[in-house]
Coordinates of C-alpha atoms in Angstrom, one line a residue:
Chain N
M204 CA 6.2 92.4 208.2
K205 CA 5.9 94.8 211.1
H206 CA 9.7 94.6 211.6
K207 CA 10.3 95.4 207.9
H208 CA 8.1 98.5 208.1
D209 CA 10.0 99.8 211.1
A210 CA 13.1 99.8 209.0
Y211 CA 11.5 102.6 206.9
D212 CA 10.7 104.6 210.0
V213 CA 11.8 108.3 209.5
N214 CA 11.5 110.6 212.5
L215 CA 13.5 113.7 213.2
F216 CA 13.6 112.8 216.9
R217 CA 14.6 109.2 216.4
P218 CA 17.2 109.3 213.6
K219 CA 18.6 106.2 212.1
K220 CA 22.2 105.3 212.8
G221 CA 24.8 106.6 210.3
Y222 CA 24.6 109.8 208.2
M223 CA 21.1 110.8 209.4
R224 CA 22.1 110.7 213.0
G225 CA 25.1 113.0 212.5
E226 CA 22.9 115.3 210.3
V227 CA 20.2 115.5 212.9
V228 CA 22.6 116.4 215.7
V229 CA 24.0 119.4 213.8
I230 CA 20.5 120.5 212.8
L231 CA 19.3 120.5 216.4
V232 CA 22.5 122.4 217.5
V233 CA 22.1 125.0 214.8
L234 CA 18.4 125.4 215.5
F235 CA 19.1 125.9 219.2
G236 CA 21.6 128.7 218.3
W237 CA 19.0 130.2 216.0
G238 CA 16.2 130.2 218.4
A239 CA 18.1 131.2 221.5
A240 CA 19.7 134.2 219.9
T241 CA 16.6 135.4 218.1
F242 CA 13.8 134.9 220.6
G243 CA 15.9 134.5 223.8
F244 CA 17.4 138.0 223.4
Q245 CA 14.0 139.6 222.8
W246 CA 12.8 137.9 226.0
L247 CA 15.8 139.2 227.8
I248 CA 15.0 142.8 226.7
W249 CA 11.5 142.3 228.0
L250 CA 12.8 140.9 231.3
A251 CA 15.2 143.8 231.7
A252 CA 12.6 146.5 230.7
E253 CA 12.3 149.4 233.1
T254 CA 9.8 151.5 231.2
P255 CA 6.7 150.6 229.2
H256 CA 8.7 151.1 226.1
G257 CA 11.3 148.6 227.2
C258 CA 14.2 151.0 227.9
S259 CA 16.8 149.5 230.2
L260 CA 20.5 149.0 230.7
L261 CA 20.5 147.0 227.4
T262 CA 19.2 150.0 225.4
R263 CA 21.2 152.7 227.2
F264 CA 24.5 151.0 226.7
S265 CA 25.9 152.0 223.3
F266 CA 27.9 149.7 221.1
F267 CA 29.3 150.4 217.6
N268 CA 27.5 153.8 217.8
L269 CA 24.1 152.1 218.3
P270 CA 22.1 151.3 221.4
F271 CA 23.2 147.8 222.3
H272 CA 19.9 146.0 221.7
F273 CA 19.5 147.7 218.4
W274 CA 23.0 146.6 217.4
F275 CA 22.4 143.1 218.6
T276 CA 19.1 142.6 216.7
G277 CA 19.7 144.8 213.6
Q278 CA 23.4 143.9 212.9
L279 CA 24.7 141.0 214.9
L280 CA 21.7 138.6 214.3
P281 CA 21.9 138.6 210.5
L282 CA 25.7 138.0 210.9
W283 CA 25.0 135.3 213.4
F284 CA 22.7 133.6 210.9
I285 CA 25.5 133.6 208.3
I286 CA 27.8 132.1 210.9
L287 CA 25.3 129.4 211.7
C288 CA 25.0 128.5 208.0
V289 CA 28.8 128.3 207.7
I290 CA 29.0 126.0 210.7
F291 CA 26.3 123.8 209.3
N292 CA 27.9 123.6 205.9
I293 CA 31.4 122.8 207.2
Y294 CA 30.0 120.1 209.4
I295 CA 27.8 118.6 206.6
D296 CA 30.7 118.7 204.1
R297 CA 32.8 116.7 206.6
L298 CA 30.0 114.3 207.5
T299 CA 29.3 113.6 203.8
E300 CA 33.0 113.1 203.0
H301 CA 33.3 110.7 205.9
H302 CA 30.3 108.6 204.8
S303 CA 31.3 108.7 201.2
R304 CA 34.8 107.4 202.0
R305 CA 33.3 104.7 204.2
R306 CA 31.2 103.6 201.2
D307 CA 34.1 104.0 198.9
R308 CA 32.2 106.3 196.7
S309 CA 33.3 109.7 195.4
Y310 CA 31.7 112.8 196.8
E311 CA 28.2 113.2 195.4
Chain O
M167 CA 5.6 164.4 199.3
S168 CA 3.4 165.1 196.4
N169 CA 4.7 166.9 193.4
S170 CA 3.1 167.3 190.0
T171 CA 6.1 167.5 187.7
V172 CA 7.7 164.7 185.8
N173 CA 11.1 163.7 187.4
L174 CA 12.8 163.5 184.1
L175 CA 16.4 162.5 185.0
P176 CA 15.2 159.7 187.4
L177 CA 12.8 158.5 184.7
L178 CA 15.5 158.3 182.1
I179 CA 17.7 156.3 184.5
V180 CA 14.8 153.9 185.2
I181 CA 14.2 153.4 181.4
G182 CA 18.0 152.9 180.9
V183 CA 18.2 150.2 183.5
L184 CA 15.2 148.3 182.1
V185 CA 16.7 148.4 178.6
L186 CA 20.0 147.3 180.0
F187 CA 18.3 144.2 181.5
V188 CA 16.7 143.2 178.3
V189 CA 19.8 143.8 176.2
S190 CA 22.1 142.0 178.6
G191 CA 19.6 139.2 178.9
L192 CA 19.7 138.7 175.2
R193 CA 23.5 138.7 175.1
Y194 CA 23.6 136.4 178.1
K195 CA 21.3 134.0 176.2
S196 CA 23.4 133.8 173.1
R197 CA 26.6 133.5 175.0
E198 CA 25.1 130.7 177.0
A199 CA 24.0 128.9 173.9
S200 CA 27.5 129.1 172.3
D201 CA 29.3 128.1 175.5
Y202 CA 27.0 125.2 176.2
G203 CA 28.9 122.0 176.7
V204 CA 32.2 123.8 177.4
T205 CA 31.5 125.6 180.6
G206 CA 27.9 124.9 181.0
R207 CA 26.1 127.2 183.4
Y208 CA 28.7 127.1 186.1
T209 CA 28.6 130.4 188.1
G210 CA 30.2 129.3 191.3
R211 CA 29.2 129.9 194.9
I212 CA 29.4 133.6 194.8
G213 CA 27.5 133.9 191.6
G214 CA 24.9 131.5 192.9
G215 CA 24.6 133.6 196.0
A216 CA 24.0 136.8 194.0
A217 CA 21.3 134.8 192.1
I218 CA 19.6 133.8 195.4
A219 CA 19.8 137.4 196.6
S220 CA 18.4 138.9 193.4
N221 CA 15.6 136.3 193.3
W222 CA 14.8 137.4 196.9
M223 CA 15.0 141.2 196.6
S224 CA 11.6 142.7 196.0
A225 CA 9.9 146.0 196.6
A226 CA 9.3 144.8 200.1
S227 CA 13.0 144.6 200.8
F228 CA 13.9 147.8 198.9
L229 CA 11.0 150.1 199.8
G230 CA 8.8 148.4 202.3
M231 CA 11.3 147.5 205.0
A232 CA 12.6 151.0 205.4
G233 CA 9.0 152.3 205.3
L234 CA 8.0 150.1 208.3
L235 CA 11.2 150.9 210.2
Y236 CA 10.4 154.6 209.6
L237 CA 6.9 154.1 211.1
H238 CA 7.6 151.7 213.9
G239 CA 11.3 151.9 214.7
Y240 CA 12.8 148.9 216.5
F241 CA 9.6 146.8 216.1
A242 CA 10.1 146.6 212.3
L243 CA 13.5 144.9 212.8
A244 CA 11.3 141.8 213.1
Y245 CA 11.3 142.0 209.3
V246 CA 15.1 142.2 209.1
I247 CA 15.5 139.2 211.4
G248 CA 12.6 137.2 209.9
W249 CA 13.8 137.6 206.4
T250 CA 17.3 136.5 207.2
G251 CA 16.8 133.9 209.9
G252 CA 14.4 132.1 207.6
Y253 CA 17.3 131.0 205.5
V254 CA 18.8 129.1 208.4
L255 CA 15.6 127.0 208.6
L256 CA 15.6 126.6 204.9
L257 CA 19.2 125.4 204.7
V258 CA 19.2 123.1 207.7
L259 CA 15.8 121.5 207.4
M260 CA 14.9 121.5 203.7
A261 CA 17.6 122.3 201.1
G262 CA 19.5 119.0 201.0
Q263 CA 16.5 116.8 201.5
I264 CA 14.2 118.3 198.8
R265 CA 17.1 118.0 196.4
R266 CA 17.3 114.3 197.1
F267 CA 13.5 114.1 196.5
G268 CA 14.1 115.3 193.0
K269 CA 10.8 117.0 192.3
Y270 CA 10.3 120.2 190.3
T271 CA 7.7 122.3 192.1
A272 CA 6.2 122.6 195.5
P273 CA 2.8 121.0 194.4
D274 CA 4.8 118.3 192.7
F275 CA 6.5 117.5 196.0
V276 CA 3.3 117.5 197.9
G277 CA 1.4 115.5 195.4
D278 CA 4.1 112.8 195.1
R279 CA 5.1 112.6 198.7
Y280 CA 1.6 112.4 200.0
E281 CA 0.4 110.4 196.9
S282 CA -2.7 112.5 196.5
G283 CA -4.1 114.6 193.7
L284 CA -6.2 116.5 196.1
A285 CA -3.2 117.5 198.2
R286 CA -1.5 118.5 194.9
L287 CA -4.4 120.7 194.0
I288 CA -4.6 122.4 197.4
S289 CA -0.9 123.2 197.4
A290 CA -1.1 124.5 193.8
V291 CA -3.9 126.8 194.7
I292 CA -1.9 127.9 197.8
S293 CA 1.1 128.6 195.5
I294 CA -0.9 130.7 193.2
A295 CA -2.5 132.6 196.1
I296 CA 1.0 133.3 197.5
S297 CA 2.2 134.6 194.1
V298 CA -0.9 136.9 193.8
I299 CA -0.5 138.3 197.3
Y300 CA 3.2 138.8 196.9
C301 CA 2.6 140.5 193.5
V302 CA 0.0 142.9 195.0
A303 CA 2.7 144.3 197.3
Q304 CA 5.1 144.7 194.3
F305 CA 2.4 146.5 192.3
K306 CA 1.8 148.9 195.2
G307 CA 5.5 149.7 195.1
I308 CA 5.5 150.0 191.3
G309 CA 2.5 152.3 191.5
M310 CA 4.0 154.5 194.1
V311 CA 7.4 154.8 192.2
F312 CA 5.7 155.5 188.8
G313 CA 3.3 157.9 190.5
W314 CA 6.3 159.8 191.8
L315 CA 8.3 159.5 188.5
F316 CA 5.5 161.1 186.5
G317 CA 4.2 163.3 189.2
T318 CA 0.7 161.8 188.9
G319 CA -0.1 160.2 192.3
Y320 CA -0.9 156.6 193.0
L321 CA -3.7 155.4 190.7
P322 CA -2.4 156.7 187.4
G323 CA 1.1 155.6 188.5
L324 CA -0.2 152.1 189.2
L325 CA -2.0 151.8 185.8
L326 CA 1.1 153.1 184.0
G327 CA 3.5 151.0 186.0
A328 CA 1.3 147.9 185.5
A329 CA 1.3 148.5 181.7
V330 CA 5.1 148.7 181.7
V331 CA 5.7 145.7 183.9
I332 CA 3.3 143.5 182.0
S333 CA 4.9 144.6 178.7
Y334 CA 8.3 143.9 180.2
V335 CA 7.2 140.4 181.2
V336 CA 5.6 139.7 177.8
I337 CA 8.6 141.1 175.8
S338 CA 11.1 139.3 177.9
G339 CA 9.1 136.1 177.4
M340 CA 8.8 136.6 173.6
L341 CA 12.5 137.4 173.1
G342 CA 13.5 134.6 175.5
V343 CA 15.5 136.9 177.7
A344 CA 17.6 135.0 180.2
K345 CA 17.6 136.5 183.6
N346 CA 21.0 137.9 184.4
Q347 CA 20.6 137.7 188.1
Q348 CA 24.2 138.7 188.9
L349 CA 23.7 142.0 187.0
Q350 CA 20.4 142.5 188.7
Y351 CA 21.8 142.1 192.2
F352 CA 24.7 144.4 191.3
V353 CA 22.2 147.1 190.2
I354 CA 20.1 146.7 193.3
I355 CA 23.0 146.8 195.8
V356 CA 24.7 149.7 194.2
S357 CA 21.5 151.7 193.9
F358 CA 20.7 151.0 197.6
I359 CA 24.1 151.7 199.1
V360 CA 25.5 154.6 197.1
P361 CA 22.6 157.1 197.8
L362 CA 22.9 156.1 201.4
M363 CA 26.6 157.0 201.5
F364 CA 25.8 160.4 199.9
M365 CA 23.1 161.0 202.5
A366 CA 25.3 160.0 205.4
H367 CA 28.1 162.2 204.1
K368 CA 25.7 165.1 203.7
L369 CA 24.3 164.8 207.2
G370 CA 27.8 164.6 208.6
Y371 CA 27.8 161.0 209.8
F372 CA 30.4 158.3 209.0
W373 CA 29.6 157.7 205.4
L374 CA 32.1 155.0 204.3
L375 CA 30.0 152.4 206.2
P376 CA 26.6 154.1 206.7
Q377 CA 25.4 150.8 208.1
F378 CA 27.3 151.8 211.3
G379 CA 27.3 155.6 210.7
Y380 CA 23.5 155.9 211.3
G381 CA 23.9 155.0 215.0
E382 CA 24.7 158.6 215.9
A383 CA 21.6 159.7 214.1
I384 CA 19.6 157.6 216.5
S385 CA 21.0 159.3 219.5
D386 CA 20.6 162.7 217.8
L387 CA 16.9 161.9 217.3
S388 CA 16.4 161.1 220.9
Q389 CA 18.5 164.0 222.3
E390 CA 17.3 166.8 219.9
F391 CA 13.7 165.7 219.4
N392 CA 13.1 163.1 222.1
I393 CA 12.1 160.5 219.5
L394 CA 12.6 157.0 220.8
F395 CA 13.4 155.3 217.5
A396 CA 15.1 152.4 219.2
A397 CA 12.8 151.8 222.1
P398 CA 12.1 148.0 221.9
F399 CA 8.3 147.9 222.7
A400 CA 7.3 151.3 221.4
G401 CA 5.9 149.8 218.2
G402 CA 4.6 146.5 219.5
S403 CA 4.6 144.0 222.3
L404 CA 7.0 141.1 222.8
F405 CA 4.3 138.8 221.6
Q406 CA 3.7 140.8 218.5
W407 CA 7.4 141.0 217.7
T408 CA 8.0 137.3 218.2
A409 CA 4.9 136.3 216.3
L410 CA 5.9 138.5 213.3
C411 CA 9.5 137.4 213.3
F412 CA 8.6 133.7 213.6
T413 CA 6.0 134.0 210.8
L414 CA 8.4 135.5 208.4
M415 CA 11.0 132.9 209.2
V416 CA 8.8 129.8 208.6
G417 CA 7.3 131.6 205.6
T418 CA 10.7 132.1 204.1
A419 CA 11.3 128.3 204.4
G420 CA 7.9 127.6 202.9
L421 CA 7.8 130.0 199.9
P422 CA 7.5 128.0 196.7
H423 CA 9.6 130.3 194.6
V424 CA 12.4 130.2 197.2
L425 CA 12.2 126.4 197.6
S426 CA 12.3 126.0 193.9
R427 CA 16.0 126.9 193.8
F428 CA 16.9 123.7 195.5
Y429 CA 14.9 121.0 193.7
I430 CA 17.2 120.3 190.8
V431 CA 20.5 122.0 191.5
P432 CA 23.3 120.0 189.9
N433 CA 25.5 120.1 192.9
I434 CA 24.0 120.3 196.4
R435 CA 27.3 121.2 198.1
E436 CA 27.7 124.3 195.9
A437 CA 24.0 125.1 196.4
R438 CA 24.4 125.0 200.2
W439 CA 27.4 127.3 200.1
S440 CA 25.7 129.7 197.8
V441 CA 23.0 130.0 200.4
V442 CA 25.7 131.5 202.7
W443 CA 26.7 134.0 200.0
G444 CA 23.1 134.7 199.2
L445 CA 22.4 135.4 202.9
F446 CA 25.4 137.7 203.1
F447 CA 24.3 139.7 200.0
I448 CA 20.7 140.0 201.4
A449 CA 22.2 141.1 204.8
L450 CA 24.1 143.9 203.0
I451 CA 20.8 145.5 202.1
Y452 CA 19.1 144.7 205.4
W453 CA 22.0 146.2 207.5
S454 CA 21.4 149.4 205.5
A455 CA 17.6 149.7 205.5
P456 CA 17.4 151.1 209.1
A457 CA 19.7 153.9 208.1
Y458 CA 17.2 155.2 205.5
A459 CA 14.4 155.2 208.1
V460 CA 16.5 157.0 210.7
F461 CA 17.7 159.7 208.3
A462 CA 14.2 160.2 207.1
R463 CA 12.9 160.8 210.6
L464 CA 15.8 163.1 211.4
L465 CA 15.3 165.2 208.2
E466 CA 11.6 165.5 208.9
A467 CA 12.1 166.4 212.5
R468 CA 14.7 169.1 211.5
A469 CA 12.3 170.5 209.0
G470 CA 9.7 170.8 211.7
I471 CA 7.3 168.3 210.2
P472 CA 5.2 166.7 213.0
F473 CA 5.2 162.9 212.9
T474 CA 2.0 160.9 213.6
L475 CA 1.4 157.3 212.4
A476 CA -1.8 158.3 210.6
T477 CA -0.3 161.1 208.6
A478 CA 3.0 159.4 207.9
A479 CA 1.6 156.0 206.9
P480 CA 0.2 156.7 203.4
A481 CA 3.6 157.9 202.0
A482 CA 5.8 155.8 204.2
D483 CA 6.4 153.1 201.5
L484 CA 8.1 155.7 199.4
V485 CA 10.3 157.0 202.2
V486 CA 13.5 155.7 200.7
I487 CA 13.0 158.0 197.7
T488 CA 11.4 160.9 199.4
M489 CA 14.2 161.0 202.0
A490 CA 16.8 161.3 199.3
E491 CA 14.7 164.1 197.7
R492 CA 14.2 165.9 200.9
G493 CA 17.8 165.6 201.8
G494 CA 18.7 167.5 198.6
L495 CA 20.6 164.7 196.9
P496 CA 21.4 165.2 193.1
G497 CA 18.7 164.1 190.7
W498 CA 20.8 161.2 189.3
V499 CA 21.3 159.8 192.8
V500 CA 17.6 159.8 193.4
G501 CA 17.2 158.3 189.9
I502 CA 19.4 155.3 190.7
L503 CA 17.4 154.7 193.9
A504 CA 14.2 154.7 191.8
A505 CA 15.8 152.4 189.3
G506 CA 16.9 150.0 192.0
A507 CA 13.3 149.9 193.4
V508 CA 11.8 149.3 189.9
S509 CA 14.3 146.5 189.1
A510 CA 13.7 144.7 192.4
A511 CA 9.9 144.9 191.9
F512 CA 10.0 144.0 188.1
A513 CA 12.2 141.0 188.6
T514 CA 10.0 139.7 191.4
V515 CA 6.8 140.3 189.5
A516 CA 8.2 138.5 186.4
G517 CA 9.3 135.5 188.5
L518 CA 6.1 135.2 190.6
L519 CA 3.7 135.6 187.7
M520 CA 5.5 132.8 185.9
T521 CA 5.6 130.6 189.0
G522 CA 1.9 131.1 189.5
A523 CA 1.1 130.4 185.9
A524 CA 3.3 127.3 185.8
S525 CA 1.5 126.0 188.9
F526 CA -1.8 126.4 187.1
S527 CA -0.7 125.0 183.7
H528 CA 1.4 122.1 185.1
D529 CA -0.1 121.2 188.5
I530 CA -3.7 121.9 187.9
Y531 CA -4.4 121.9 184.1
Y532 CA -2.0 119.2 183.0
R533 CA -2.1 116.9 186.0
L534 CA -5.8 117.1 186.9
I535 CA -7.8 118.5 183.9
N536 CA -6.1 117.4 180.7
P537 CA -3.3 114.9 181.2
R538 CA -2.9 114.5 177.4
A539 CA -2.2 118.2 176.8
S540 CA 0.7 118.9 174.5
E541 CA 3.6 121.1 175.5
A542 CA 2.3 123.8 173.2
R543 CA -1.1 123.7 174.8
K544 CA 0.5 123.9 178.2
M545 CA 2.4 127.0 177.1
T546 CA -0.7 128.7 175.8
I547 CA -2.4 128.0 179.1
A548 CA 0.5 129.3 181.0
K549 CA 0.7 132.6 179.0
G550 CA -3.1 133.1 179.4
T551 CA -2.8 132.5 183.1
T552 CA 0.1 135.0 183.4
L553 CA -2.1 137.7 182.0
A554 CA -5.1 136.7 184.1
L555 CA -3.1 136.7 187.3
A556 CA -1.7 140.1 186.4
A557 CA -5.2 141.5 185.9
L558 CA -6.3 140.0 189.3
V559 CA -3.2 141.5 191.0
L560 CA -3.9 144.9 189.4
A561 CA -7.5 144.8 190.6
I562 CA -6.5 144.2 194.2
A563 CA -3.7 146.7 194.1
V564 CA -6.0 149.6 193.2
K565 CA -6.9 149.8 196.9
P566 CA -3.9 148.4 198.7
A567 CA -5.0 147.4 202.3
A568 CA -1.7 147.9 204.0
M569 CA 2.0 148.7 203.8
I570 CA 4.1 146.9 201.1
A571 CA 6.0 144.8 203.7
E572 CA 2.8 144.0 205.6
I573 CA 1.0 142.7 202.4
T574 CA 4.1 140.6 201.7
A575 CA 4.0 139.3 205.3
V576 CA 0.5 137.8 204.6
A577 CA 2.0 135.7 201.8
F578 CA 4.7 134.6 204.3
A579 CA 2.0 133.7 206.9
L580 CA 0.1 131.6 204.3
A581 CA 3.3 129.8 203.3
G582 CA 4.3 129.3 206.9
N583 CA 0.9 127.9 207.9
T584 CA 0.6 125.5 204.9
I585 CA 3.6 124.7 202.8
F586 CA 6.2 124.8 205.6
P587 CA 4.4 122.2 207.9
V588 CA 3.6 119.9 205.0
F589 CA 7.3 120.0 203.8
L590 CA 8.7 119.7 207.3
L591 CA 6.7 116.6 208.2
G592 CA 6.9 115.3 204.6
I593 CA 10.6 115.2 204.9
W594 CA 11.2 114.4 208.6
W595 CA 8.3 112.1 209.5
G596 CA 7.6 109.1 207.4
R597 CA 4.2 108.4 209.0
A598 CA 2.7 111.7 207.8
N599 CA 0.0 110.8 205.2
R600 CA -2.3 112.4 202.7
H601 CA -5.2 112.8 205.1
G602 CA -3.0 114.7 207.6
A603 CA -1.5 116.9 204.8
I604 CA -4.9 117.8 203.4
A605 CA -6.4 118.5 206.9
G606 CA -3.3 120.5 207.8
M607 CA -3.3 122.7 204.7
L608 CA -7.0 123.5 205.0
T609 CA -6.5 124.3 208.7
G610 CA -3.5 126.5 207.7
I611 CA -5.6 128.5 205.2
V612 CA -8.4 129.1 207.7
I613 CA -5.8 130.2 210.4
T614 CA -4.1 132.6 208.0
F615 CA -7.3 134.4 207.2
A616 CA -8.8 134.0 210.7
A617 CA -8.3 137.6 211.7
P618 CA -10.3 139.2 208.9
L619 CA -12.9 136.3 208.9
F620 CA -13.6 135.9 212.6
G621 CA -11.7 138.8 214.2
G622 CA -14.8 141.0 214.3
A623 CA -16.8 138.5 216.2
F624 CA -14.0 137.2 218.4
P625 CA -11.4 139.9 219.2
L626 CA -9.2 137.3 220.8
V627 CA -8.6 135.7 217.3
A628 CA -7.4 139.0 215.9
T629 CA -5.0 139.3 218.9
L630 CA -3.6 135.8 218.8
L631 CA -3.6 135.4 215.0
P632 CA -2.8 138.8 213.5
I633 CA -3.0 138.7 209.7
T634 CA 0.7 139.4 209.2
S635 CA 1.9 137.1 212.1
S636 CA -0.4 134.1 212.4
A637 CA 2.3 131.4 212.1
L638 CA 3.7 131.6 215.6
I639 CA 0.6 129.8 216.8
G640 CA -0.6 128.7 213.4
A641 CA 2.3 126.6 212.2
P642 CA 2.6 124.5 215.4
L643 CA -1.2 124.0 215.4
V644 CA -1.1 122.8 211.8
I645 CA 1.8 120.5 212.6
A646 CA -0.3 119.1 215.5
V647 CA -3.3 118.6 213.1
I648 CA -1.2 116.8 210.6
I649 CA 0.2 114.5 213.3
V650 CA -3.1 113.7 214.9
V651 CA -5.0 113.1 211.6
S652 CA -2.1 111.0 210.2
L653 CA -2.0 108.8 213.3
C654 CA -5.8 108.3 213.1
T655 CA -5.6 107.1 209.5
P656 CA -3.6 104.4 207.7
P657 CA 0.1 105.1 207.1
P658 CA 1.4 106.0 203.6
S659 CA 2.4 103.3 201.2
V660 CA 5.5 101.2 201.8
E661 CA 7.0 102.6 198.5
I662 CA 7.0 106.2 199.6
R663 CA 8.2 105.3 203.1
R664 CA 11.0 103.2 201.7
F665 CA 12.0 106.0 199.3
L666 CA 12.1 108.5 202.2
A667 CA 14.2 106.2 204.4
E668 CA 16.6 104.9 201.7
Q669 CA 16.9 107.7 199.2
V670 CA 16.2 110.9 201.2
H671 CA 17.7 110.0 204.5
G672 CA 19.8 106.9 203.8
H673 CA 21.6 107.9 200.6
L674 CA 25.0 107.4 202.1
D675 CA 24.4 104.4 204.4

């Protein structure tokens, strides 16, 4: 009975073999890209800060007319989120097609 | 800026746009009925994206975000990032799985996944509270815009605007107006971008893409007036920025009316791709919002108006419109800005009041009080609840406690501290049970309101759990509570664990 219950074990960090494992891998990769770019960059600004207001090389350097850090946060990050979603969708589409074909079932 | 005259041209444009929505909604409805069975409701990925974006756009995006950027500069970019990055969480962690669950509302999901009427009740109450808080922010925006349109100031504007928005909701409901979300998004994006182009052109910046053109204005601000608009920590510390941004992100992935798009979509693949388009359409607005704030600061500095937080804050939520007025844009341009703000707020109010009312009539009244209620009875209850909620919202909005975007952020904090953890573990951890979910949601409610409740006695609480940004610490804490309580109590039934393993995560194995 214990063994049977374990078959229904669902855990993000211990995915089952098959579709769920592939899905969890891409989820963790995307989440890493999401967190590192968002919070990692703010942390970098903080590390680089030379004045109490956080001015540094990152803020003096101008890019696309904007201070670099302002461009990165205000313009690149939203674009980066779109890119992450595209990557996720392409990967999930292919994963789903792969498993559907294996099961000989049309795409859901 | 206070004036005491009616802004006639903008007022006519606002009325025109509202009539357009009702008329097109009626045509949309009849066309839908006649086309039914031939083309169905297929709108494609781009159309779906426009629907997601118009569902999302509220007074907080249209007015509140620029207002906070105007006050706090770089710090307020946390709103831009939080409200776009949240869609990544929603897409990768929730969208596909809640579709495979096949429920209709957030309380339905919670009640069925955790097999508990009490968990359903708590999540329904939370959904209603989120709708009310979110609506208060919209009403503040409506009050300010109507006060400006009629030249009356906030309170008369609020009462007038509330009367118009409630009649709009009631008339739309009676006529059965279908929401034409593509048209709504089109109106919102045009009314946000076109005035900005005018303004950039007038100030002599690159106007074709004002999203980039405003960069020079930032350097002009710092060179001419020594205003450090872009300084990273001038408006808040690293912790405050991170906490706010994280809260808005998990809140986005836990908002009932955003999640509801994914429960019953006919094709999940199309739905996933429409999130990409939706995020793009949202980003178009968010890339532009800082430009309004920068231009407003520049115009004021050039006019010699001194800027202090205390004097600027009361009018800051209207800065999008007052900037256009101060910049001397033609009346019709200012008018379409006001029309865009009103349509964003009206659509959001209509959607949220109905979501809140449905939560009450379906998840509380029908499921818990009177399971034998007829459909007609449920409808009556829902209509009554809509009006009751509107009255409650109006009463709170008479004395708004904060900026539009800040009030909205409280709703996000509540969602991020309660609904998000319960969904996350409900989907991704089969062992999470009803005791854990109930304890977790109650903890989340206390954490959300910890700053006003205990902040006076324990200043540390107010520092660590600010009312707008409590989920950075709150959400992980709630997740920990759910895990510990679940492990100390019996596991959920085999049926639900089997369903989770085989239908939600094993549908292709």
